[in-house]
Coordinates of C-alpha atoms in Angstrom, one line a residue:
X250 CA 196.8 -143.6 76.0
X251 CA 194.0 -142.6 77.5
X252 CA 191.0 -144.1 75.9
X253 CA 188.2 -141.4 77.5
X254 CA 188.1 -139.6 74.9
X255 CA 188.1 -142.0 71.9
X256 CA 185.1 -144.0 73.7
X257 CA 183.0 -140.8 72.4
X258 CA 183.7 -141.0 69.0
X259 CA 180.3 -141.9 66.8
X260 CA 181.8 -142.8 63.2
X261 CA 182.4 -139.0 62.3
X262 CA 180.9 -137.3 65.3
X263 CA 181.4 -137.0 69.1
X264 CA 178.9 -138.1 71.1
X265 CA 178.5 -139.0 75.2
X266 CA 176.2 -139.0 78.0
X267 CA 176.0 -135.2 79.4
X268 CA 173.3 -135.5 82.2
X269 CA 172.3 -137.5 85.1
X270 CA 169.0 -140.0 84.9
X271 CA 169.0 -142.8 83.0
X272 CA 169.9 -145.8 85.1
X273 CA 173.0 -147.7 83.9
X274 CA 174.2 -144.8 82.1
X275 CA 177.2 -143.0 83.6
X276 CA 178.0 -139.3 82.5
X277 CA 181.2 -139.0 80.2
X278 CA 180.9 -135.4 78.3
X279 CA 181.4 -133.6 81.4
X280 CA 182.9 -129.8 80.8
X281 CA 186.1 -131.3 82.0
X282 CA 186.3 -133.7 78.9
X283 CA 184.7 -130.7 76.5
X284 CA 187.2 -128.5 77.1
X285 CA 190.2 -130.0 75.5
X286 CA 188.2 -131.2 72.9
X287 CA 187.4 -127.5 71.8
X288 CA 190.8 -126.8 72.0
X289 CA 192.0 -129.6 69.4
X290 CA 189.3 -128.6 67.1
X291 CA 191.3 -125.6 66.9
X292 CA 194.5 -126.7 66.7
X293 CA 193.4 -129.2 63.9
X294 CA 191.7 -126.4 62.1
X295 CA 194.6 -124.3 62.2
X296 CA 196.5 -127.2 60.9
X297 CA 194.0 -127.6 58.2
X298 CA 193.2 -124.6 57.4
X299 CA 197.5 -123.7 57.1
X300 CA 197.1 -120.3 59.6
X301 CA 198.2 -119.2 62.9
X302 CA 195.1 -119.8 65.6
X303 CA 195.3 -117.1 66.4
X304 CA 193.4 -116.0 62.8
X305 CA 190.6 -118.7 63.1
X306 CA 186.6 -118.0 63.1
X307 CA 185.2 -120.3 65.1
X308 CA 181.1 -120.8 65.4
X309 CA 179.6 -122.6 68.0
X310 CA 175.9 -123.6 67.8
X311 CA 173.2 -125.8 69.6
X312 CA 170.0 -127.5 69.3
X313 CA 167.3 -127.9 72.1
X314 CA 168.9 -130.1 74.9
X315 CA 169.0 -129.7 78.3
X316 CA 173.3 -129.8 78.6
X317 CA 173.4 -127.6 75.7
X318 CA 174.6 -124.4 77.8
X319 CA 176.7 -126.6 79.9
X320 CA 178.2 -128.1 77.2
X321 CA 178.5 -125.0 74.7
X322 CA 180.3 -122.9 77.6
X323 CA 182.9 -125.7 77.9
X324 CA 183.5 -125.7 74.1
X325 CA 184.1 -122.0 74.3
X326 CA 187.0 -122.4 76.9
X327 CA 188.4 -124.7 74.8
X328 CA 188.3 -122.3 72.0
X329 CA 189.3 -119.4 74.1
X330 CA 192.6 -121.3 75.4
X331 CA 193.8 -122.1 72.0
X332 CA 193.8 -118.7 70.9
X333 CA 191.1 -118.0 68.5
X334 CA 190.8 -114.6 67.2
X335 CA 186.9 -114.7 67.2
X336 CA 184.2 -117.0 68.6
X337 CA 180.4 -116.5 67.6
X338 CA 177.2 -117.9 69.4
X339 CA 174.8 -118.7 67.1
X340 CA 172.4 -119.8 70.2
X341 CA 169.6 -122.5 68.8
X342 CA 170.5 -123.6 65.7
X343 CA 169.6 -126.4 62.9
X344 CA 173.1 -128.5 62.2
X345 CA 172.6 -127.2 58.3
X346 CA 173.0 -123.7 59.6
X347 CA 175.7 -124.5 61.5
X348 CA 177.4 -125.7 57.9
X349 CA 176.0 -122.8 56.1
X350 CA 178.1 -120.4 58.6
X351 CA 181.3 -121.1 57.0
X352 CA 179.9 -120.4 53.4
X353 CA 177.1 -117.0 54.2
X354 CA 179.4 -114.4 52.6
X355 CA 178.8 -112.4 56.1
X356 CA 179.9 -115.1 58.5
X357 CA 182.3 -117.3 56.6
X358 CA 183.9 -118.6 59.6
X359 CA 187.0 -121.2 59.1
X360 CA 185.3 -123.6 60.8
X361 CA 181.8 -124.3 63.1
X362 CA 180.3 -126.7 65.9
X363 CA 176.8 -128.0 66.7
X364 CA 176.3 -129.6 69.4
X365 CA 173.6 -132.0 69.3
X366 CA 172.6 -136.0 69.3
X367 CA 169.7 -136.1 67.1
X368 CA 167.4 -137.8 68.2
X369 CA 168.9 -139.7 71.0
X370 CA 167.6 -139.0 74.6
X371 CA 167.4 -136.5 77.1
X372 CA 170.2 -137.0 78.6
X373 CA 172.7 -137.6 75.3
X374 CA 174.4 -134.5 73.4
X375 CA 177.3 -134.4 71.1
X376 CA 179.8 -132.4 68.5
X377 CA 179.2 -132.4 64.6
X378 CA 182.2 -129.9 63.2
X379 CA 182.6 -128.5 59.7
X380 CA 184.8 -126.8 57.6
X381 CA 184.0 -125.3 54.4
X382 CA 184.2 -128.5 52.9
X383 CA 181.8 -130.5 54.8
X384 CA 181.4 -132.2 58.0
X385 CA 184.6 -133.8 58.8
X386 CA 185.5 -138.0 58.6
X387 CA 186.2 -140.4 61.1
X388 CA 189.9 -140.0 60.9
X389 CA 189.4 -136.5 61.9
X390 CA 187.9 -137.3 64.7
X391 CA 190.2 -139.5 66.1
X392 CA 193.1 -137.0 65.2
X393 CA 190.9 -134.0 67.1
X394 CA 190.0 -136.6 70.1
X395 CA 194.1 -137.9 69.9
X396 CA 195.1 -134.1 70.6
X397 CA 192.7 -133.7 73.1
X398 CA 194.0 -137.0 75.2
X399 CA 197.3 -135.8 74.8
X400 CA 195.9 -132.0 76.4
X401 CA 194.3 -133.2 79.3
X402 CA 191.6 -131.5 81.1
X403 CA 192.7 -127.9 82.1
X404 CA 190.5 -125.5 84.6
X405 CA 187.4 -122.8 83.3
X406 CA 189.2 -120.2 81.1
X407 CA 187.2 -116.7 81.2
X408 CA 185.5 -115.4 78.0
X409 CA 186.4 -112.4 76.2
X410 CA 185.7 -113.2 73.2
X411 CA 182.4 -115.0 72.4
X412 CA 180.1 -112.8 70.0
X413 CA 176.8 -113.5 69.3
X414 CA 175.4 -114.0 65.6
X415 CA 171.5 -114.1 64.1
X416 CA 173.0 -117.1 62.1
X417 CA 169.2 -118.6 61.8
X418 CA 167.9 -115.7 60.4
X419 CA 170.7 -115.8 57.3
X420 CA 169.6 -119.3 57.3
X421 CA 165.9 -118.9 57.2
X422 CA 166.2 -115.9 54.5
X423 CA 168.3 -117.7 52.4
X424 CA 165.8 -120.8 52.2
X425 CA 163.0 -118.5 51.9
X426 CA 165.1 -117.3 48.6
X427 CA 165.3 -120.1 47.5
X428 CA 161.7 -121.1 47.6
X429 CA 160.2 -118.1 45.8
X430 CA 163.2 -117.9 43.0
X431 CA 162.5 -121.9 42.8
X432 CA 158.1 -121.7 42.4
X433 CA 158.3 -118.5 40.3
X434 CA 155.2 -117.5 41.9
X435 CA 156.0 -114.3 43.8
X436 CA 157.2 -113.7 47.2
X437 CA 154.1 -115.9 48.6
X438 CA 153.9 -118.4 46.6
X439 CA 152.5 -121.1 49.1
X440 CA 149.0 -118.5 50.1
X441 CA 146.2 -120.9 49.9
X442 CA 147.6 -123.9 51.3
X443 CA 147.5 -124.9 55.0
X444 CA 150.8 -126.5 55.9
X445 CA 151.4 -127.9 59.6
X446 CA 155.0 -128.0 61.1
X447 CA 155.6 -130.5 64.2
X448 CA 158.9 -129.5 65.1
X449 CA 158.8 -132.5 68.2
X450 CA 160.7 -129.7 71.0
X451 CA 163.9 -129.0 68.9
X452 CA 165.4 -126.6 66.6
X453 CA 163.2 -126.6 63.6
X454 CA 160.2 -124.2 65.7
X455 CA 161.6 -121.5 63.4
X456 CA 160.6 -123.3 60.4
X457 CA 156.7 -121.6 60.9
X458 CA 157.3 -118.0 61.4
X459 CA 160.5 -117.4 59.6
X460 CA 159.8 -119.6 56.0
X461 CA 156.5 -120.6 55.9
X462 CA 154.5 -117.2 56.9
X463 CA 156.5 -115.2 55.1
X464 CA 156.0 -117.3 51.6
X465 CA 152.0 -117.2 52.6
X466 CA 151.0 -120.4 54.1
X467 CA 148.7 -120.4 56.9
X468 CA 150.5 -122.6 59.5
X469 CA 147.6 -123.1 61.7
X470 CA 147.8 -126.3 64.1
X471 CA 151.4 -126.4 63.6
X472 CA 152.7 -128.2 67.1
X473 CA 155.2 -128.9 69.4
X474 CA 157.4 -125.6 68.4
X475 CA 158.7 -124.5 70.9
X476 CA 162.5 -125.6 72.5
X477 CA 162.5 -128.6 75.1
X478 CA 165.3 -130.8 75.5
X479 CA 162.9 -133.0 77.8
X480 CA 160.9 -134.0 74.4
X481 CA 157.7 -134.2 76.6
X482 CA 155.6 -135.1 73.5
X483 CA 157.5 -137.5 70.9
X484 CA 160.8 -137.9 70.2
X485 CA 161.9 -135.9 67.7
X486 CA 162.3 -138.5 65.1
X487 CA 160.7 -139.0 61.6
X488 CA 161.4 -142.9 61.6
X489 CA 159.3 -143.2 64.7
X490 CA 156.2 -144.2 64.3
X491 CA 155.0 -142.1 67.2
X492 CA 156.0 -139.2 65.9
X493 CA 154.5 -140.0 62.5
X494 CA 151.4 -140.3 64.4
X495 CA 151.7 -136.9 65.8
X496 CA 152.1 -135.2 62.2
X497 CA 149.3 -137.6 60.5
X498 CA 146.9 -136.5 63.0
X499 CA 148.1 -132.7 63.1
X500 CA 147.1 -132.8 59.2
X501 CA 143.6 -134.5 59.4
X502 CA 142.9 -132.4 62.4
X503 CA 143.8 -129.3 60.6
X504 CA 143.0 -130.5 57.0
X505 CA 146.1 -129.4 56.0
X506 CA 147.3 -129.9 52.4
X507 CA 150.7 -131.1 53.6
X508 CA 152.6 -131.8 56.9
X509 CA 156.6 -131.5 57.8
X510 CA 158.0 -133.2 60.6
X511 CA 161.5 -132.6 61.3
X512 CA 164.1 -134.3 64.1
X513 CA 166.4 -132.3 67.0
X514 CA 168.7 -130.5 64.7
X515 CA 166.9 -130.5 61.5
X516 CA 169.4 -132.8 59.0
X517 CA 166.5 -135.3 58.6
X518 CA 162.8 -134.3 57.5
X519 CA 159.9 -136.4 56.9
X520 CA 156.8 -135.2 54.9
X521 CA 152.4 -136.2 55.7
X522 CA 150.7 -135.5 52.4
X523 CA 146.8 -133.9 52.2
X524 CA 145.5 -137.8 52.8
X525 CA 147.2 -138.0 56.0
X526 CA 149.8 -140.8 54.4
X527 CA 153.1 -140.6 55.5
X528 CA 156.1 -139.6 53.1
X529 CA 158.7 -141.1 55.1
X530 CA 162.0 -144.0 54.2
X531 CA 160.9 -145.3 50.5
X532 CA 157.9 -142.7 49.6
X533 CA 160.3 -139.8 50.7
X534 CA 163.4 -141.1 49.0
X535 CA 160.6 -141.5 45.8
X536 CA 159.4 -138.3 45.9
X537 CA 162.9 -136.3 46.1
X538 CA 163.9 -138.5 43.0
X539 CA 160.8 -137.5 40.9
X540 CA 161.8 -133.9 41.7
X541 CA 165.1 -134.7 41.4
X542 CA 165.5 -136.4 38.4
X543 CA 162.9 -133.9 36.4
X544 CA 165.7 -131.6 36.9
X545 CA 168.7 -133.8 35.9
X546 CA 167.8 -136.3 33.8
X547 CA 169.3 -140.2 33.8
X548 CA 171.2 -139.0 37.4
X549 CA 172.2 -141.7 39.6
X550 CA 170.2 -141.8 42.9
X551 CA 172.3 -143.2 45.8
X552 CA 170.6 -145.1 49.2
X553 CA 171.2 -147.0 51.3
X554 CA 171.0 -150.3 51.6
X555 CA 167.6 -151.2 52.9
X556 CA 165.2 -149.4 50.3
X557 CA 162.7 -151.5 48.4
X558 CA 162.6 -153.2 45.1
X559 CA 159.4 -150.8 44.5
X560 CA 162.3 -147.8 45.3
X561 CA 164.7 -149.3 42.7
X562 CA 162.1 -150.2 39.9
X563 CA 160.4 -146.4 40.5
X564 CA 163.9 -144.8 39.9
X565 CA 165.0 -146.5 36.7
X566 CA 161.8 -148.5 35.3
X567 CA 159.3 -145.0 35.8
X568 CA 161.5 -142.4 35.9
X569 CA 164.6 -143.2 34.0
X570 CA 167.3 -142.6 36.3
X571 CA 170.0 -145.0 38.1
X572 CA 169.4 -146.5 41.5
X573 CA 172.8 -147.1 43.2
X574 CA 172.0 -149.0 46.7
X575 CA 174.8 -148.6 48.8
X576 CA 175.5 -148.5 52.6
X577 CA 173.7 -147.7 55.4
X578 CA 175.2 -144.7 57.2
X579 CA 174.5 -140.6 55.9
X580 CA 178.0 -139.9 55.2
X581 CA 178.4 -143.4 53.4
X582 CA 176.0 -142.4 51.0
X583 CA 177.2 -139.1 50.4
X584 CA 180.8 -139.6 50.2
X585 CA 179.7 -142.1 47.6
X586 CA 177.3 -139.9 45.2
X587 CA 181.0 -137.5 45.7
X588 CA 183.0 -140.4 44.4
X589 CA 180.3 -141.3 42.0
X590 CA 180.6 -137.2 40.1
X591 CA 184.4 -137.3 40.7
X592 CA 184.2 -140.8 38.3
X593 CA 182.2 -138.3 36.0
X594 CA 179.1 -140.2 36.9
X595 CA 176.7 -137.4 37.2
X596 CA 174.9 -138.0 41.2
X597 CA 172.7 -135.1 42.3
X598 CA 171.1 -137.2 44.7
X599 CA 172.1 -139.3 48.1
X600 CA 169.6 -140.4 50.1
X601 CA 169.5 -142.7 53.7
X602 CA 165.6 -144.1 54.4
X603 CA 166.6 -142.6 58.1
X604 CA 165.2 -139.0 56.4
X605 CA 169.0 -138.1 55.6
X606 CA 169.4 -136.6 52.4
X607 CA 172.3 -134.2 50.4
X608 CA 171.5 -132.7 47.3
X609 CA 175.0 -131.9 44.8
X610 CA 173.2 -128.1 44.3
X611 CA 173.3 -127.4 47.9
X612 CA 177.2 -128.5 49.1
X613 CA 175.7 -132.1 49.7
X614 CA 175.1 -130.9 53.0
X615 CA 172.9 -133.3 55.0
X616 CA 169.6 -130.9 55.3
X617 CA 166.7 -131.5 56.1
X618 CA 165.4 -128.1 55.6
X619 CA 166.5 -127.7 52.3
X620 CA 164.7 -131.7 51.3
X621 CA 161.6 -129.3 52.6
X622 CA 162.3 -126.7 50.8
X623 CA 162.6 -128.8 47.3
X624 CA 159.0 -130.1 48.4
X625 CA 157.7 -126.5 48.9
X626 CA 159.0 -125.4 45.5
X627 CA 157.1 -128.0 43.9
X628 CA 153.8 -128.0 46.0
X629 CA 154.0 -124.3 45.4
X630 CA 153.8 -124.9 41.6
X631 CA 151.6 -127.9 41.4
X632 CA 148.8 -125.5 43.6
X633 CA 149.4 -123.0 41.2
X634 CA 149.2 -125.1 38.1
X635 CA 145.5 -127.0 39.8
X636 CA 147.2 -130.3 39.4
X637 CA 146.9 -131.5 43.7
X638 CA 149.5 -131.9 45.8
X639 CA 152.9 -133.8 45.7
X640 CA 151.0 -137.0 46.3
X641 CA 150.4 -137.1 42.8
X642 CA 154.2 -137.4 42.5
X643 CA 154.1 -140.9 43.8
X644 CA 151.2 -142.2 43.0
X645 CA 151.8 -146.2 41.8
X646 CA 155.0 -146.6 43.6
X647 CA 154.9 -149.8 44.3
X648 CA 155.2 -150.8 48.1
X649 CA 155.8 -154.3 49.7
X650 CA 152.8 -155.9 51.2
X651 CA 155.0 -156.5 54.2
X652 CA 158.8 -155.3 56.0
X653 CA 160.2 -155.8 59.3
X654 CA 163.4 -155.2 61.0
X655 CA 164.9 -157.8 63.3
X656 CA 168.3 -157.0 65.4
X657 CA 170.2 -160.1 67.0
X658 CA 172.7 -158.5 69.5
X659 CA 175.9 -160.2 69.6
X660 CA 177.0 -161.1 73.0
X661 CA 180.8 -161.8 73.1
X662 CA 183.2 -158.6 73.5
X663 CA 185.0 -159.0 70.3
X664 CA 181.8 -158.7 67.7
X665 CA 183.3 -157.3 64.9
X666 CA 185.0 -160.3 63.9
X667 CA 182.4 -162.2 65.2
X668 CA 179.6 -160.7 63.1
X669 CA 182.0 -160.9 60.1
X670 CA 182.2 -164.8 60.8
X671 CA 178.4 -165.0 61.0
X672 CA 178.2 -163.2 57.7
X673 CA 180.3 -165.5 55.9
X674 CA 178.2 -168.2 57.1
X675 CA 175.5 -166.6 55.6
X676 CA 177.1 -166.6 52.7
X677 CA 177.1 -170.6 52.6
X678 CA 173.8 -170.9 53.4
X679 CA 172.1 -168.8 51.0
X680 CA 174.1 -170.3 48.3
X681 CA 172.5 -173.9 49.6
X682 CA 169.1 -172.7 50.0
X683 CA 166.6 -173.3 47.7
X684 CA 165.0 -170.3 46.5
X685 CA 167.3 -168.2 47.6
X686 CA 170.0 -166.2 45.8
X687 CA 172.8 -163.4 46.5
X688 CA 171.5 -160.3 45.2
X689 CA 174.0 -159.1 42.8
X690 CA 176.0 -155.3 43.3
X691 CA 175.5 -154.7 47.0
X692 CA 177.8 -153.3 48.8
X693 CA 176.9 -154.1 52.7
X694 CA 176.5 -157.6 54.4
X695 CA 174.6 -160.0 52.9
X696 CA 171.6 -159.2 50.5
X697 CA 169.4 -161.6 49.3
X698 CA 166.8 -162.2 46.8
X699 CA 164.0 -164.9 47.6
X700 CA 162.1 -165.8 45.0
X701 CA 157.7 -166.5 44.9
X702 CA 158.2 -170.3 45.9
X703 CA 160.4 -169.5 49.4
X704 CA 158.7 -165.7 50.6
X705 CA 158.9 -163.7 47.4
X706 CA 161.1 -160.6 48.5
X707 CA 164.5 -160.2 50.1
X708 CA 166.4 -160.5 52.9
X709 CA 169.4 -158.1 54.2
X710 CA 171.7 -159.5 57.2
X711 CA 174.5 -156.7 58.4
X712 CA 176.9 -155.0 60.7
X713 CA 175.6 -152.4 62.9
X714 CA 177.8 -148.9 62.2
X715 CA 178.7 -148.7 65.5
X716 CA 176.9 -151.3 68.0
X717 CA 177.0 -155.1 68.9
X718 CA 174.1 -155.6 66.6
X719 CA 173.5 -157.7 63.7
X720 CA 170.6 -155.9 61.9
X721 CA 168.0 -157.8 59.7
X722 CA 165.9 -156.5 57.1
X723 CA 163.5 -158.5 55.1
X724 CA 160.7 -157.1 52.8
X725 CA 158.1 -159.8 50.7
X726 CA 155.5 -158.7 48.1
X727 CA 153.0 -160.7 49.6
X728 CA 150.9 -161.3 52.6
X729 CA 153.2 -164.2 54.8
X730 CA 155.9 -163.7 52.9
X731 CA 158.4 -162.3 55.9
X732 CA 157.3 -164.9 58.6
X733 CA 158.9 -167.3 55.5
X734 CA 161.8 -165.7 54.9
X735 CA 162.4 -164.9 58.8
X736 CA 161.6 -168.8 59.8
X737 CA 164.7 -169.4 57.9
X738 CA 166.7 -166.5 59.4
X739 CA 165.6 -167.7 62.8
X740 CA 166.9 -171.1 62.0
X741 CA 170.3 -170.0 60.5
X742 CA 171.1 -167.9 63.3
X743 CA 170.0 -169.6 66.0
X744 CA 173.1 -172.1 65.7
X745 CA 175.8 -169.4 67.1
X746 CA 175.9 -169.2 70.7
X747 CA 176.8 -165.9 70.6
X748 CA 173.8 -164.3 69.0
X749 CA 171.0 -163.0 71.2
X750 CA 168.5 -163.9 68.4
X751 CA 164.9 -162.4 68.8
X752 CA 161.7 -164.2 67.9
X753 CA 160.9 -163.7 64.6
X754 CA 157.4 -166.3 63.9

């Protein structure tokens, strides 16, 4: 078979190089390769959804890059050939939205596509697709990218019957909604606060005009709003420290009593409080919990698997809930707070430290906005109450004195069984080193505890999701503590041949 179309699959999304100018980077989502792949969405959807094509919704969507049009047009053909009854343009749009238009009672199309690639660069875009149920899994993505090798590319098709839809403004409204129902304060319940938006060029510019002015706030020295798939001032990223920079300064500048950064499509969010101190990775993950669990008592809180021992202690030890640490990887951790309320183990919470995050209340849709919006509700009514800001949520969680990441790229063409080998190694090694113990009920690679004599924190050796890359996590309580713990990673992996190990002391 041909394998150009299964090289794009990304775990449960497509995703390819659409534009010319990085070197060593070859274009692969031309609109000749789109095409067909719009086409099997349909057919699969059809399938799925046990009606003719011919009676399929389809709603196609984008965020800020610079293939979007390019790419979106091609997706339409695709659509078009196969029949579809109806095809809506929703323009730029956040990938929640894009969820949201199979569910709005006025759009409830049978299925939807955003095209986006986070935060990847310039040059990258992609396909997310969902269905009422949620964004679809790997193995529907291979059967999608299976009917679309066995199409082939076909010529342009003419449009007749592409539609467009104000799908953000149902989206923004409906947050809005949410917010005033959720502070009980009015319909501006955030007047008298300064909050500051850095959108980084991508989809979530609409955030300022169409939820936070009309709830009150003064958005003054809100940034980088407007649409640029170039990203000429940050990435668009709330891990990257360059980008935390931008929103930390945009709140100092502005003294603003809380800042919201948001990546391309607006899944992941990250939050600056009035101090200019990032909540971002464990102090986000902290604060949605406190919020989370006021609600829902004793509810397990699932992560991934690189939060901190301050994380796990604030969940159960302060607030009383369960910390289930789990697998790196957004839909991982949704799919297993899912399982977890299917088990009758009541989850209302799944969390990645990337800024991913699905609440049970809202479809456990992957939303960034919505994280916001949970934040909002509760800054609202803490402002209104004269008790600060959400700062005061977290205040004494406990964070390591020290953390760093380490990737060692495997070199050899076959590294999935290769890591796997290195991993069992591990295994042997920790078990003979002294100080050193597996951590018990993890779920991913190899997680170890290191106890006060040998670096006093942990250690977390992995599979990448998708690349040649052995990941490395290690997090000590005190000052020193990593360069210990990462001598002895240095040492262990520096005996296989086919490890590109970096320095770590």
């Amino acid at each position: 078979m041909d394998q150009t179309w299964f090289k794009l699959q990304n775990g449960s999304d497509v995703r390819g190089v659409a534009l010319e100018g990085v070197e060593g980077e070859a274009v692969n989502l031309t609109p000749e390769i789109v095409r067909p792949i719009g086409y099997a969405f349909a057919q699969w959807l059809a399938e799925k959804k046990g009606k003719p094509v011919s009676e399929l919704k389809i709603a196609v969507g984008h965020d800020s890059r610079l293939s979007a049009e390019m790419v979106k047009t091609a997706v339409f053909q695709g659509v078009e050939k196969a029949g579809c009854s109806e095809i809506a343009d929703s323009g730029l749009s956040s990938t929640p939205a894009m969820f949201m238009a199979t569910v709005f009672d006025n759009h409830a199309y049978d299925g939807s596509i955003m095209l986006t690639a986070s935060h990847l660069p310039f040059n990258r875009n992609g396909l997310k697709f969902f269905t009422r149920d949620g964004g679809l899994e790997k193995a529907d993505i291979k059967a999608i990218l299976t009917t679309a090798t066995e199409t082939g590319t076909f010529d342009e098709v003419e449009l007749s019957k592409v539609r467009k839809i104000e799908l953000m403004d149902d989206y923004a409204a409906s947050l809005v909604s949410n917010i005033r129902k959720g502070a009980g304060q009015g319909d501006t319940p955030l007047a008298g606060l300064k909050i500051v938006v850095d959108a980084g060029n991508g989809a979530g510019g609409y955030f300022v005009d169409k939820v936070l002015k009309p709830l009150g706030a003064d958005t003054t020295g809100s940034q980088f709003l407007d649409p640029d798939g170039s990203f000429p001032n940050h990435i668009p990223n709330p891990e990257e420290p360059e980008a935390m920079d931008a929103i930390i300064s945009a709140v100092e500048n502005n003294k603003a009593d809380l800042g919201i950064i948001f990546d391309t499509d607006v899944d992941r969010a990250g939050a600056v409080d009035k101090n200019g101190k990032p909540i971002n990775r464990n102090r986000f993950i902290a604060l949605m919990s406190t919020i989370v669990l006021e609600e829902h008592p004793g509810t397990v809180i699932v992560t991934d698997s690189v939060t901190s021992t301050g994380l796990k202690y604030w969940i159960e030890e302060k607030l009383g809930g369960v910390h289930h640490r789990f697998k790196r990887g957004y839909k991982n951790v949704i799919n297993e707070s899912i399982r977890l309320n299917g088990e009758d183990r009541e989850s209302w919470l799944a969390m990645e430290t990337s800024g991913h995050g699905a609440l049970k209340e809202n479809y456990f849709l992957d939303d960034g906005a919505y994280q916001i919006a949970k934040i909002l509700i509760k800054t609202a009514q803490l402002h209104g109450e004269g008790k600060g800001g959400v700062d005061t949520l977290v205040d004494g969680l406990p964070e390591p004195a020290e953390a760093k990441e380490y990737r060692a790229k495997i070199t050899t063409e076959d590294f999935g069984p290769y890591g796997d080998d290195v991993l069992k190694a591990f295994e042997q090694f920790v078990a003979d080193e002294p100080g050193w113990n597996a951590t018990p009920n993890n779920f991913e690679g190899v997680h170890v505890t290191v106890d006060a004599s040998a670096g006093n924190g942990w250690a977390l050796l992995r599979k990448s999701l998708h690349d040649p890359v052995l990941p490395l996590n290690i997090e000590s309580e005190e000052a020193g503590g990593v360069a210990k713990i990462a001598a002895r990673m240095q040492a262990f992996l520096s005996q296989f041949d086919s490890l590109d190990v970096p320095e770590m002391v």
